[in-house]
Amino acid sequence: MIKDDCIFCKIANGEIPSYSIFEDDNFKVILDIEPSSKGHSLIIPKAHADNLFELDNNVAEKALIVAKKAAAGLKKTLKCPGINILQNNGAAAGQTVNHYHIHIIPRYDNDNVNISWMHETFNKDTADAFVNDVKSNID
Ligand code: AMP
Ligand code: ZN
């Protein structure tokens, strides 16, 4: 399914031009227009899904294989010593385009990419109850 007002639907299906490094029946992989590092790319499914939770399982299964393939090609080309693969769901998590996509971010020693978080203290008192809660919510 394609959503009318969705820019990534238009890019993935060729209505809007992009710098595509890979394409198959289900995905287009393009260069990010505001890259955080040289080679920053996006894996975009051709069928619209707002986020991971709406993504078809068949497409979800294939997405990581495309990520591996594209990341390997970028690594070979750029000789970058590291690569982050990440994916945002929801504005609180930094998602700005509401069409599921995976970021591939090549990393270089002393680059300007900043992916970090503070570590909170693990709460052993509530961990068992929390684990049981979550288990009951996983299908
Ligand atoms: P996110 O914040 O995870 O939703 O990521 C959206 C990404 O899409 C950002 O890194 C943007 O730079 C990128 N982006 C937005 N519009 C375009 C576009 N027309 N072509 C390529 N990348 C885009
Ligand atoms: Zn879309």
mmCIF file with all atom_site columns, C-alpha atoms and ligand atoms in Angstrom:
data_model
loop_
_atom_site.group_PDB
_atom_site.id
_atom_site.type_symbol
_atom_site.label_atom_id
_atom_site.label_alt_id
_atom_site.label_comp_id
_atom_site.label_asym_id
_atom_site.label_entity_id
_atom_site.label_seq_id
_atom_site.pdbx_PDB_ins_code
_atom_site.Cartn_x
_atom_site.Cartn_y
_atom_site.Cartn_z
_atom_site.occupancy
_atom_site.B_iso_or_equiv
_atom_site.pdbx_formal_charge
_atom_site.auth_seq_id
_atom_site.auth_comp_id
_atom_site.auth_asym_id
_atom_site.auth_atom_id
_atom_site.pdbx_PDB_model_num
ATOM   1   C  CA  . MET A 1 1   ? 0.000  0.000   0.000  1.00 0.00 ? 1   MET A CA  1
ATOM   2   C  CA  . ILE A 1 2   ? 1.164  3.509   -0.847 1.00 0.00 ? 2   ILE A CA  1
ATOM   3   C  CA  . LYS A 1 3   ? 0.104  6.548   1.197  1.00 0.00 ? 3   LYS A CA  1
ATOM   4   C  CA  . ASP A 1 4   ? -0.714 9.629   -0.895 1.00 0.00 ? 4   ASP A CA  1
ATOM   5   C  CA  . ASP A 1 5   ? 0.960  12.323  1.170  1.00 0.00 ? 5   ASP A CA  1
ATOM   6   C  CA  . CYS A 1 6   ? 4.028  10.276  2.176  1.00 0.00 ? 6   CYS A CA  1
ATOM   7   C  CA  . ILE A 1 7   ? 7.411  11.445  0.864  1.00 0.00 ? 7   ILE A CA  1
ATOM   8   C  CA  . PHE A 1 8   ? 9.091  8.066   1.432  1.00 0.00 ? 8   PHE A CA  1
ATOM   9   C  CA  . CYS A 1 9   ? 6.305  6.265   -0.472 1.00 0.00 ? 9   CYS A CA  1
ATOM   10  C  CA  . LYS A 1 10  ? 7.035  8.636   -3.359 1.00 0.00 ? 10  LYS A CA  1
ATOM   11  C  CA  . ILE A 1 11  ? 10.816 8.117   -3.109 1.00 0.00 ? 11  ILE A CA  1
ATOM   12  C  CA  . ALA A 1 12  ? 10.635 4.330   -2.698 1.00 0.00 ? 12  ALA A CA  1
ATOM   13  C  CA  . ASN A 1 13  ? 8.334  4.007   -5.703 1.00 0.00 ? 13  ASN A CA  1
ATOM   14  C  CA  . GLY A 1 14  ? 10.310 6.391   -7.925 1.00 0.00 ? 14  GLY A CA  1
ATOM   15  C  CA  . GLU A 1 15  ? 7.864  9.331   -8.052 1.00 0.00 ? 15  GLU A CA  1
ATOM   16  C  CA  . ILE A 1 16  ? 10.514 11.557  -6.443 1.00 0.00 ? 16  ILE A CA  1
ATOM   17  C  CA  . PRO A 1 17  ? 14.143 11.100  -7.530 1.00 0.00 ? 17  PRO A CA  1
ATOM   18  C  CA  . SER A 1 18  ? 16.736 9.982   -5.020 1.00 0.00 ? 18  SER A CA  1
ATOM   19  C  CA  . TYR A 1 19  ? 20.323 8.777   -4.883 1.00 0.00 ? 19  TYR A CA  1
ATOM   20  C  CA  . SER A 1 20  ? 19.588 5.070   -4.782 1.00 0.00 ? 20  SER A CA  1
ATOM   21  C  CA  . ILE A 1 21  ? 22.426 2.644   -3.995 1.00 0.00 ? 21  ILE A CA  1
ATOM   22  C  CA  . PHE A 1 22  ? 20.260 -0.521  -4.057 1.00 0.00 ? 22  PHE A CA  1
ATOM   23  C  CA  . GLU A 1 23  ? 16.755 -1.566  -5.060 1.00 0.00 ? 23  GLU A CA  1
ATOM   24  C  CA  . ASP A 1 24  ? 14.765 -4.807  -5.124 1.00 0.00 ? 24  ASP A CA  1
ATOM   25  C  CA  . ASP A 1 25  ? 11.054 -5.719  -5.218 1.00 0.00 ? 25  ASP A CA  1
ATOM   26  C  CA  . ASN A 1 26  ? 10.441 -4.604  -1.635 1.00 0.00 ? 26  ASN A CA  1
ATOM   27  C  CA  . PHE A 1 27  ? 12.980 -1.889  -0.814 1.00 0.00 ? 27  PHE A CA  1
ATOM   28  C  CA  . LYS A 1 28  ? 14.865 1.119   -2.061 1.00 0.00 ? 28  LYS A CA  1
ATOM   29  C  CA  . VAL A 1 29  ? 18.091 2.115   -0.290 1.00 0.00 ? 29  VAL A CA  1
ATOM   30  C  CA  . ILE A 1 30  ? 18.964 5.794   -0.725 1.00 0.00 ? 30  ILE A CA  1
ATOM   31  C  CA  . LEU A 1 31  ? 21.502 8.315   0.480  1.00 0.00 ? 31  LEU A CA  1
ATOM   32  C  CA  . ASP A 1 32  ? 20.147 10.444  3.342  1.00 0.00 ? 32  ASP A CA  1
ATOM   33  C  CA  . ILE A 1 33  ? 19.733 14.047  2.154  1.00 0.00 ? 33  ILE A CA  1
ATOM   34  C  CA  . GLU A 1 34  ? 21.098 15.390  5.466  1.00 0.00 ? 34  GLU A CA  1
ATOM   35  C  CA  . PRO A 1 35  ? 23.784 12.803  6.236  1.00 0.00 ? 35  PRO A CA  1
ATOM   36  C  CA  . SER A 1 36  ? 25.306 12.520  9.668  1.00 0.00 ? 36  SER A CA  1
ATOM   37  C  CA  . SER A 1 37  ? 28.404 11.005  8.040  1.00 0.00 ? 37  SER A CA  1
ATOM   38  C  CA  . LYS A 1 38  ? 29.640 10.203  4.536  1.00 0.00 ? 38  LYS A CA  1
ATOM   39  C  CA  . GLY A 1 39  ? 27.508 7.378   3.147  1.00 0.00 ? 39  GLY A CA  1
ATOM   40  C  CA  . HIS A 1 40  ? 24.580 7.721   5.616  1.00 0.00 ? 40  HIS A CA  1
ATOM   41  C  CA  . SER A 1 41  ? 21.840 5.722   3.901  1.00 0.00 ? 41  SER A CA  1
ATOM   42  C  CA  . LEU A 1 42  ? 18.197 4.811   4.472  1.00 0.00 ? 42  LEU A CA  1
ATOM   43  C  CA  . ILE A 1 43  ? 16.484 1.497   3.775  1.00 0.00 ? 43  ILE A CA  1
ATOM   44  C  CA  . ILE A 1 44  ? 12.905 2.294   2.753  1.00 0.00 ? 44  ILE A CA  1
ATOM   45  C  CA  . PRO A 1 45  ? 10.236 -0.375  2.142  1.00 0.00 ? 45  PRO A CA  1
ATOM   46  C  CA  . LYS A 1 46  ? 8.104  0.265   -0.963 1.00 0.00 ? 46  LYS A CA  1
ATOM   47  C  CA  . ALA A 1 47  ? 4.891  -0.512  0.924  1.00 0.00 ? 47  ALA A CA  1
ATOM   48  C  CA  . HIS A 1 48  ? 3.851  2.085   3.464  1.00 0.00 ? 48  HIS A CA  1
ATOM   49  C  CA  . ALA A 1 49  ? 4.050  1.293   7.179  1.00 0.00 ? 49  ALA A CA  1
ATOM   50  C  CA  . ASP A 1 50  ? 4.175  4.104   9.729  1.00 0.00 ? 50  ASP A CA  1
ATOM   51  C  CA  . ASN A 1 51  ? 6.668  2.272   11.935 1.00 0.00 ? 51  ASN A CA  1
ATOM   52  C  CA  . LEU A 1 52  ? 7.995  -1.142  13.009 1.00 0.00 ? 52  LEU A CA  1
ATOM   53  C  CA  . PHE A 1 53  ? 4.714  -2.093  14.661 1.00 0.00 ? 53  PHE A CA  1
ATOM   54  C  CA  . GLU A 1 54  ? 2.814  -1.703  11.396 1.00 0.00 ? 54  GLU A CA  1
ATOM   55  C  CA  . LEU A 1 55  ? 5.433  -3.387  9.220  1.00 0.00 ? 55  LEU A CA  1
ATOM   56  C  CA  . ASP A 1 56  ? 4.409  -6.604  7.470  1.00 0.00 ? 56  ASP A CA  1
ATOM   57  C  CA  . ASN A 1 57  ? 6.314  -9.576  8.955  1.00 0.00 ? 57  ASN A CA  1
ATOM   58  C  CA  . ASN A 1 58  ? 7.569  -10.726 5.538  1.00 0.00 ? 58  ASN A CA  1
ATOM   59  C  CA  . VAL A 1 59  ? 9.042  -7.278  4.900  1.00 0.00 ? 59  VAL A CA  1
ATOM   60  C  CA  . ALA A 1 60  ? 10.451 -7.106  8.436  1.00 0.00 ? 60  ALA A CA  1
ATOM   61  C  CA  . GLU A 1 61  ? 12.234 -10.423 7.911  1.00 0.00 ? 61  GLU A CA  1
ATOM   62  C  CA  . LYS A 1 62  ? 13.815 -9.211  4.686  1.00 0.00 ? 62  LYS A CA  1
ATOM   63  C  CA  . ALA A 1 63  ? 14.800 -5.782  6.007  1.00 0.00 ? 63  ALA A CA  1
ATOM   64  C  CA  . LEU A 1 64  ? 17.790 -6.948  8.044  1.00 0.00 ? 64  LEU A CA  1
ATOM   65  C  CA  . ILE A 1 65  ? 19.165 -8.913  5.097  1.00 0.00 ? 65  ILE A CA  1
ATOM   66  C  CA  . VAL A 1 66  ? 18.992 -5.742  2.972  1.00 0.00 ? 66  VAL A CA  1
ATOM   67  C  CA  . ALA A 1 67  ? 20.659 -3.835  5.825  1.00 0.00 ? 67  ALA A CA  1
ATOM   68  C  CA  . LYS A 1 68  ? 23.491 -6.385  5.918  1.00 0.00 ? 68  LYS A CA  1
ATOM   69  C  CA  . LYS A 1 69  ? 23.915 -6.248  2.136  1.00 0.00 ? 69  LYS A CA  1
ATOM   70  C  CA  . ALA A 1 70  ? 23.895 -2.437  1.901  1.00 0.00 ? 70  ALA A CA  1
ATOM   71  C  CA  . ALA A 1 71  ? 26.123 -2.007  4.971  1.00 0.00 ? 71  ALA A CA  1
ATOM   72  C  CA  . ALA A 1 72  ? 28.663 -4.444  3.522  1.00 0.00 ? 72  ALA A CA  1
ATOM   73  C  CA  . GLY A 1 73  ? 28.683 -2.508  0.226  1.00 0.00 ? 73  GLY A CA  1
ATOM   74  C  CA  . LEU A 1 74  ? 29.121 0.810   2.016  1.00 0.00 ? 74  LEU A CA  1
ATOM   75  C  CA  . LYS A 1 75  ? 31.914 -0.610  4.189  1.00 0.00 ? 75  LYS A CA  1
ATOM   76  C  CA  . LYS A 1 76  ? 33.721 -1.969  1.133  1.00 0.00 ? 76  LYS A CA  1
ATOM   77  C  CA  . THR A 1 77  ? 33.381 1.371   -0.663 1.00 0.00 ? 77  THR A CA  1
ATOM   78  C  CA  . LEU A 1 78  ? 34.166 3.731   2.185  1.00 0.00 ? 78  LEU A CA  1
ATOM   79  C  CA  . LYS A 1 79  ? 36.609 1.566   4.166  1.00 0.00 ? 79  LYS A CA  1
ATOM   80  C  CA  . CYS A 1 80  ? 34.878 2.890   7.288  1.00 0.00 ? 80  CYS A CA  1
ATOM   81  C  CA  . PRO A 1 81  ? 36.003 1.137   10.476 1.00 0.00 ? 81  PRO A CA  1
ATOM   82  C  CA  . GLY A 1 82  ? 32.452 1.004   11.945 1.00 0.00 ? 82  GLY A CA  1
ATOM   83  C  CA  . ILE A 1 83  ? 28.757 1.181   11.024 1.00 0.00 ? 83  ILE A CA  1
ATOM   84  C  CA  . ASN A 1 84  ? 25.651 1.881   13.127 1.00 0.00 ? 84  ASN A CA  1
ATOM   85  C  CA  . ILE A 1 85  ? 22.318 0.440   12.036 1.00 0.00 ? 85  ILE A CA  1
ATOM   86  C  CA  . LEU A 1 86  ? 19.401 2.020   13.820 1.00 0.00 ? 86  LEU A CA  1
ATOM   87  C  CA  . GLN A 1 87  ? 15.730 2.711   13.449 1.00 0.00 ? 87  GLN A CA  1
ATOM   88  C  CA  . ASN A 1 88  ? 13.452 5.240   15.172 1.00 0.00 ? 88  ASN A CA  1
ATOM   89  C  CA  . ASN A 1 89  ? 9.805  4.636   16.125 1.00 0.00 ? 89  ASN A CA  1
ATOM   90  C  CA  . GLY A 1 90  ? 7.760  7.596   17.334 1.00 0.00 ? 90  GLY A CA  1
ATOM   91  C  CA  . ALA A 1 91  ? 8.614  11.268  17.735 1.00 0.00 ? 91  ALA A CA  1
ATOM   92  C  CA  . ALA A 1 92  ? 9.924  10.616  21.256 1.00 0.00 ? 92  ALA A CA  1
ATOM   93  C  CA  . ALA A 1 93  ? 12.503 8.284   19.715 1.00 0.00 ? 93  ALA A CA  1
ATOM   94  C  CA  . GLY A 1 94  ? 13.500 10.818  17.063 1.00 0.00 ? 94  GLY A CA  1
ATOM   95  C  CA  . GLN A 1 95  ? 11.320 9.635   14.174 1.00 0.00 ? 95  GLN A CA  1
ATOM   96  C  CA  . THR A 1 96  ? 10.621 12.567  11.853 1.00 0.00 ? 96  THR A CA  1
ATOM   97  C  CA  . VAL A 1 97  ? 9.368  10.726  8.747  1.00 0.00 ? 97  VAL A CA  1
ATOM   98  C  CA  . ASN A 1 98  ? 6.427  8.458   9.527  1.00 0.00 ? 98  ASN A CA  1
ATOM   99  C  CA  . HIS A 1 99  ? 7.259  5.770   6.980  1.00 0.00 ? 99  HIS A CA  1
ATOM   100 C  CA  . TYR A 1 100 ? 9.356  2.952   8.457  1.00 0.00 ? 100 TYR A CA  1
ATOM   101 C  CA  . HIS A 1 101 ? 13.035 3.184   7.554  1.00 0.00 ? 101 HIS A CA  1
ATOM   102 C  CA  . ILE A 1 102 ? 16.391 1.912   8.785  1.00 0.00 ? 102 ILE A CA  1
ATOM   103 C  CA  . HIS A 1 103 ? 19.420 4.180   9.053  1.00 0.00 ? 103 HIS A CA  1
ATOM   104 C  CA  . ILE A 1 104 ? 22.836 2.865   8.026  1.00 0.00 ? 104 ILE A CA  1
ATOM   105 C  CA  . ILE A 1 105 ? 25.445 5.230   9.425  1.00 0.00 ? 105 ILE A CA  1
ATOM   106 C  CA  . PRO A 1 106 ? 29.068 4.633   8.477  1.00 0.00 ? 106 PRO A CA  1
ATOM   107 C  CA  . ARG A 1 107 ? 31.394 5.541   11.354 1.00 0.00 ? 107 ARG A CA  1
ATOM   108 C  CA  . TYR A 1 108 ? 34.904 6.917   11.263 1.00 0.00 ? 108 TYR A CA  1
ATOM   109 C  CA  . ASP A 1 109 ? 37.423 7.480   14.035 1.00 0.00 ? 109 ASP A CA  1
ATOM   110 C  CA  . ASN A 1 110 ? 36.732 10.893  15.612 1.00 0.00 ? 110 ASN A CA  1
ATOM   111 C  CA  . ASP A 1 111 ? 33.675 11.603  13.435 1.00 0.00 ? 111 ASP A CA  1
ATOM   112 C  CA  . ASN A 1 112 ? 30.894 14.020  14.457 1.00 0.00 ? 112 ASN A CA  1
ATOM   113 C  CA  . VAL A 1 113 ? 28.142 11.432  14.898 1.00 0.00 ? 113 VAL A CA  1
ATOM   114 C  CA  . ASN A 1 114 ? 26.709 11.400  18.392 1.00 0.00 ? 114 ASN A CA  1
ATOM   115 C  CA  . ILE A 1 115 ? 24.709 8.300   19.353 1.00 0.00 ? 115 ILE A CA  1
ATOM   116 C  CA  . SER A 1 116 ? 24.840 8.035   23.121 1.00 0.00 ? 116 SER A CA  1
ATOM   117 C  CA  . TRP A 1 117 ? 22.785 7.739   26.293 1.00 0.00 ? 117 TRP A CA  1
ATOM   118 C  CA  . MET A 1 118 ? 23.248 8.008   30.045 1.00 0.00 ? 118 MET A CA  1
ATOM   119 C  CA  . HIS A 1 119 ? 23.093 4.777   32.051 1.00 0.00 ? 119 HIS A CA  1
ATOM   120 C  CA  . GLU A 1 120 ? 20.478 4.588   34.791 1.00 0.00 ? 120 GLU A CA  1
ATOM   121 C  CA  . THR A 1 121 ? 20.904 2.374   37.860 1.00 0.00 ? 121 THR A CA  1
ATOM   122 C  CA  . PHE A 1 122 ? 19.379 -1.088  37.389 1.00 0.00 ? 122 PHE A CA  1
ATOM   123 C  CA  . ASN A 1 123 ? 16.560 -1.588  39.921 1.00 0.00 ? 123 ASN A CA  1
ATOM   124 C  CA  . LYS A 1 124 ? 16.789 -5.169  41.240 1.00 0.00 ? 124 LYS A CA  1
ATOM   125 C  CA  . ASP A 1 125 ? 13.803 -4.613  43.573 1.00 0.00 ? 125 ASP A CA  1
ATOM   126 C  CA  . THR A 1 126 ? 11.356 -4.178  40.716 1.00 0.00 ? 126 THR A CA  1
ATOM   127 C  CA  . ALA A 1 127 ? 13.085 -6.262  38.016 1.00 0.00 ? 127 ALA A CA  1
ATOM   128 C  CA  . ASP A 1 128 ? 11.211 -9.552  38.621 1.00 0.00 ? 128 ASP A CA  1
ATOM   129 C  CA  . ALA A 1 129 ? 7.784  -7.875  38.536 1.00 0.00 ? 129 ALA A CA  1
ATOM   130 C  CA  . PHE A 1 130 ? 8.797  -5.908  35.453 1.00 0.00 ? 130 PHE A CA  1
ATOM   131 C  CA  . VAL A 1 131 ? 10.012 -9.040  33.642 1.00 0.00 ? 131 VAL A CA  1
ATOM   132 C  CA  . ASN A 1 132 ? 6.720  -10.796 34.400 1.00 0.00 ? 132 ASN A CA  1
ATOM   133 C  CA  . ASP A 1 133 ? 4.747  -7.792  33.173 1.00 0.00 ? 133 ASP A CA  1
ATOM   134 C  CA  . VAL A 1 134 ? 6.616  -7.641  29.893 1.00 0.00 ? 134 VAL A CA  1
ATOM   135 C  CA  . LYS A 1 135 ? 6.480  -11.402 29.349 1.00 0.00 ? 135 LYS A CA  1
ATOM   136 C  CA  . SER A 1 136 ? 2.690  -11.260 29.642 1.00 0.00 ? 136 SER A CA  1
ATOM   137 C  CA  . ASN A 1 137 ? 2.634  -8.612  26.890 1.00 0.00 ? 137 ASN A CA  1
ATOM   138 C  CA  . ILE A 1 138 ? 4.776  -10.489 24.359 1.00 0.00 ? 138 ILE A CA  1
ATOM   139 C  CA  . ASP A 1 139 ? 2.694  -12.627 22.020 1.00 0.00 ? 139 ASP A CA  1
HETATM 140 P  P1  . AMP B 2 .   ? 14.067 9.796   11.177 1.00 0.00 ? 1   AMP B P1  1
HETATM 141 O  O1  . AMP B 2 .   ? 14.427 11.002  12.016 1.00 0.00 ? 1   AMP B O1  1
HETATM 142 O  O2  . AMP B 2 .   ? 14.537 8.501   11.758 1.00 0.00 ? 1   AMP B O2  1
HETATM 143 O  O3  . AMP B 2 .   ? 12.602 9.792   10.835 1.00 0.00 ? 1   AMP B O3  1
HETATM 144 O  O4  . AMP B 2 .   ? 14.906 9.953   9.842  1.00 0.00 ? 1   AMP B O4  1
HETATM 145 C  C1  . AMP B 2 .   ? 14.457 10.653  8.733  1.00 0.00 ? 1   AMP B C1  1
HETATM 146 C  C2  . AMP B 2 .   ? 15.652 10.845  7.840  1.00 0.00 ? 1   AMP B C2  1
HETATM 147 O  O5  . AMP B 2 .   ? 15.186 11.091  6.538  1.00 0.00 ? 1   AMP B O5  1
HETATM 148 C  C3  . AMP B 2 .   ? 16.547 12.021  8.227  1.00 0.00 ? 1   AMP B C3  1
HETATM 149 O  O6  . AMP B 2 .   ? 17.882 11.567  8.447  1.00 0.00 ? 1   AMP B O6  1
HETATM 150 C  C4  . AMP B 2 .   ? 16.455 12.967  7.027  1.00 0.00 ? 1   AMP B C4  1
HETATM 151 O  O7  . AMP B 2 .   ? 17.664 13.603  6.756  1.00 0.00 ? 1   AMP B O7  1
HETATM 152 C  C5  . AMP B 2 .   ? 16.063 12.016  5.907  1.00 0.00 ? 1   AMP B C5  1
HETATM 153 N  N1  . AMP B 2 .   ? 15.295 12.594  4.810  1.00 0.00 ? 1   AMP B N1  1
HETATM 154 C  C6  . AMP B 2 .   ? 14.186 13.368  4.897  1.00 0.00 ? 1   AMP B C6  1
HETATM 155 N  N2  . AMP B 2 .   ? 13.745 13.698  3.665  1.00 0.00 ? 1   AMP B N2  1
HETATM 156 C  C7  . AMP B 2 .   ? 14.581 13.092  2.779  1.00 0.00 ? 1   AMP B C7  1
HETATM 157 C  C8  . AMP B 2 .   ? 14.672 13.050  1.364  1.00 0.00 ? 1   AMP B C8  1
HETATM 158 N  N3  . AMP B 2 .   ? 13.797 13.694  0.572  1.00 0.00 ? 1   AMP B N3  1
HETATM 159 N  N4  . AMP B 2 .   ? 15.668 12.343  0.789  1.00 0.00 ? 1   AMP B N4  1
HETATM 160 C  C9  . AMP B 2 .   ? 16.568 11.688  1.560  1.00 0.00 ? 1   AMP B C9  1
HETATM 161 N  N5  . AMP B 2 .   ? 16.545 11.686  2.916  1.00 0.00 ? 1   AMP B N5  1
HETATM 162 C  C10 . AMP B 2 .   ? 15.575 12.389  3.520  1.00 0.00 ? 1   AMP B C10 1
HETATM 163 ZN ZN  . ZN  B 3 .   ? 4.870  5.960   3.057  1.00 0.00 ? 2   ZN  B ZN  1
#
